[in-house]
Structures are given as structure tokens and as C-alpha cells.
Amino acid sequence: MTELTVLPADLELLAKKCKSLISLKISDCDLSDLIVFFRMATSLQEFAGGHSLNKGFSISNVGESDDGLIRFALGCVKLLKLELRSCCFSERALAFAILQMPSLRYIWVQGYKPLKPFVTIMLMLGPSGT
């Protein structure tokens, strides 16, 4: 089986030409490479962004740095649901991202691979711990 390489420019072209695309699954890439795609693909319902139809986002095996997750969160303030599977982010970046998405009602993290261990996510709960 041949490994398919999709460049950010390819995804941008897909978003530009497929205006009615509502669902797309992408894995094994750096999340920061997808930021422009999310902004251009305004009809997607399963990806996040500034459009009112976007409700949830599920990513797996992405992230090589905190930068992509942080940039994603800053552009997804209306996101309701976020699922992360086998992604490499620090807990600090994950906590920051969650705090940037005030509409977020559901988050699921599976197979978490921390970049920087021993940083607590409990800080985002505040002084009461709840």
C-alpha cells in the first residue's frame, strides 16, 4: 500500500472546490497544517471554525507541537464537541485550548501522549477544584 501525502495546499483546494462538503476525516498530520482548511471549508459540520453549522471536531494522531492546538482553539470559539485521540500536546496547551472555547460542552481525550509530562491540568479547575 502506498502512503498518501496530502499537503495543506491540497486541502485548501478541496475546501475551495467542494463547497457542500459536510464531513471529512483526516489523521496523521500536524494540526497547524489544517488551520486554513478549516477557515475555508465553511459547510463542514464535523469540523470546527467560525461557521454556525460547525458543532464537533474529532482528531486523531495529529499534533507535533502545542502551536497547532492553540491556533485551532483560538479559531473555534463556537465549538461544542471536541474529541482527541492519540495526539501529542502538553497538558498546559490542552487546558489553554479548552479555556479558549467557551461554548465547549464535551471533550474526550483518549490515548493522550503528553509532550511535557507532570504539568497538571487541575489548574484550569480553579481554586475550588471543581
XYZ file of N, CA and C in Angstrom, residues 50-122:
219
model
N -15.491 29.153 12.488
C -16.351 30.269 12.846
C -17.773 30.144 12.348
N -18.097 29.128 11.564
C -19.417 28.998 10.964
C -20.403 28.374 11.945
N -21.645 28.816 11.913
C -22.633 28.357 12.894
C -22.987 26.878 12.758
N -22.787 26.267 11.586
C -23.111 24.853 11.419
C -22.112 23.931 12.108
N -20.920 24.407 12.335
C -19.883 23.560 12.919
C -20.189 23.277 14.381
N -20.257 21.996 14.707
C -20.630 21.606 16.059
C -19.560 20.783 16.744
N -18.919 19.893 16.017
C -17.968 18.994 16.642
C -16.756 18.744 15.783
N -15.712 18.309 16.438
C -14.457 18.044 15.748
C -13.797 16.852 16.408
N -13.355 15.915 15.591
C -12.669 14.736 16.092
C -11.337 14.622 15.372
N -10.249 14.587 16.132
C -8.934 14.458 15.523
C -8.195 13.289 16.151
N -7.355 12.663 15.340
C -6.556 11.553 15.854
C -5.177 11.577 15.219
N -4.202 11.177 16.023
C -2.814 11.062 15.568
C -2.300 12.338 14.914
N -2.653 13.480 15.469
C -2.140 14.754 14.961
C -1.464 15.509 16.092
N -0.692 16.468 15.726
C -0.050 17.323 16.715
C 1.382 16.941 16.958
N 2.258 17.836 16.604
C 3.675 17.652 16.880
C 4.169 18.754 17.797
N 3.266 19.697 18.076
C 3.602 20.804 18.962
C 2.312 21.359 19.541
N 2.450 22.220 20.511
C 1.284 22.862 21.115
C 0.687 23.926 20.204
N 1.481 24.469 19.304
C 1.064 25.594 18.477
C -0.201 25.303 17.676
N -0.290 24.138 17.054
C -1.459 23.810 16.250
C -2.732 23.757 17.068
N -2.683 23.139 18.234
C -3.861 23.053 19.093
C -4.285 24.437 19.566
N -3.340 25.267 19.938
C -3.659 26.614 20.416
C -4.265 27.451 19.292
N -3.676 27.414 18.111
C -4.220 28.175 16.975
C -5.604 27.666 16.585
N -5.793 26.354 16.643
C -7.095 25.764 16.360
C -8.142 26.289 17.341
N -7.824 26.265 18.629
C -8.768 26.693 19.660
C -9.141 28.162 19.515
N -8.189 28.994 19.190
C -8.462 30.423 19.036
C -9.428 30.698 17.887
N -9.482 29.818 16.916
C -10.398 29.986 15.796
C -11.687 29.203 15.922
N -11.889 28.521 17.047
C -13.048 27.634 17.201
C -13.848 27.955 18.454
N -14.128 29.202 18.671
C -14.795 29.596 19.913
C -16.232 29.101 20.001
N -16.842 28.681 18.879
C -18.226 28.191 18.890
C -18.327 26.669 18.936
N -17.203 26.002 19.040
C -17.182 24.543 19.037
C -17.901 23.980 20.261
N -18.752 22.966 20.045
C -19.496 22.332 21.134
C -18.850 21.033 21.605
N -18.246 20.289 20.678
C -17.741 18.952 20.993
C -16.347 18.778 20.403
N -15.415 18.264 21.214
C -14.047 18.030 20.760
C -13.600 16.654 21.219
N -13.122 15.848 20.275
C -12.581 14.524 20.584
C -11.141 14.473 20.105
N -10.233 14.072 20.988
C -8.809 13.959 20.671
C -8.372 12.530 20.931
N -7.791 11.894 19.925
C -7.315 10.517 20.077
C -5.843 10.445 19.681
N -5.028 9.931 20.582
C -3.601 9.691 20.318
C -2.891 10.927 19.766
N -3.096 12.047 20.424
C -2.497 13.313 19.998
C -1.402 13.736 20.970
N -0.394 14.405 20.451
C 0.738 14.871 21.263
C 0.623 16.365 21.533
N 0.142 16.712 22.717
C 0.073 18.095 23.167
C 0.437 18.108 24.637
N 0.918 19.235 25.117
C 1.158 19.341 26.553
C -0.182 19.577 27.254
N -0.242 19.234 28.530
C -1.462 19.480 29.297
C -1.743 20.971 29.377
N -0.706 21.775 29.449
C -0.879 23.233 29.502
C -1.588 23.727 28.233
N -1.178 23.232 27.070
C -1.811 23.636 25.811
C -3.252 23.145 25.753
N -3.496 21.940 26.227
C -4.849 21.403 26.244
C -5.750 22.240 27.148
N -5.261 22.587 28.327
C -6.033 23.427 29.246
C -6.292 24.799 28.633
N -5.278 25.393 28.035
C -5.435 26.703 27.395
C -6.469 26.628 26.277
N -6.383 25.577 25.465
C -7.317 25.414 24.351
C -8.753 25.312 24.847
N -8.969 24.539 25.885
C -10.317 24.375 26.433
C -10.866 25.709 26.919
N -10.035 26.486 27.567
C -10.473 27.783 28.085
C -10.770 28.783 26.972
N -10.232 28.583 25.783
C -10.485 29.490 24.657
C -11.786 29.167 23.931
N -12.419 28.047 24.268
C -13.645 27.619 23.592
C -14.808 27.645 24.589
N -15.395 28.820 24.833
C -16.426 28.948 25.868
C -17.697 28.148 25.591
N -17.973 27.801 24.360
C -19.172 27.026 24.021
C -18.970 25.525 24.185
N -17.737 25.097 24.412
C -17.420 23.672 24.501
C -18.194 23.013 25.641
N -18.936 21.946 25.309
C -19.738 21.229 26.300
C -19.250 19.804 26.516
N -18.424 19.305 25.608
C -17.992 17.909 25.669
C -16.571 17.820 25.140
N -15.717 17.147 25.899
C -14.367 16.866 25.418
C -14.018 15.436 25.793
N -13.409 14.747 24.860
C -12.986 13.376 25.102
C -11.541 13.262 24.651
N -10.693 12.776 25.540
C -9.276 12.593 25.240
C -8.946 11.124 25.469
N -8.469 10.448 24.426
C -8.135 9.027 24.507
C -6.719 8.830 23.976
N -5.942 8.020 24.654
C -4.588 7.735 24.198
C -3.696 8.954 24.235
N -3.868 9.764 25.257
C -3.118 11.016 25.385
C -1.622 10.749 25.461
N -0.843 11.462 24.641
C 0.614 11.334 24.628
C 1.212 12.698 24.963
N 1.458 12.969 26.235
C 1.919 14.311 26.609
C 3.306 14.635 26.071
N 3.459 15.885 25.649
C 4.774 16.366 25.232
C 5.633 16.677 26.448
N 4.990 17.252 27.458
C 5.706 17.651 28.671
C 4.984 17.030 29.872
N 5.455 15.910 30.386
C 4.763 15.259 31.499
C 4.860 16.061 32.789
N 3.997 15.718 33.730
C 3.974 16.265 35.080
C 3.488 17.709 35.162
N 2.834 18.210 34.136
C 2.182 19.511 34.209
C 0.716 19.215 34.478
N 0.160 19.793 35.511
C -1.195 19.417 35.908
C -2.274 20.182 35.160
N -3.304 19.479 34.785
C -4.456 20.096 34.146
C -5.442 20.612 35.198
N -5.196 20.273 36.463
C -6.086 20.694 37.545
C -6.111 22.213 37.716
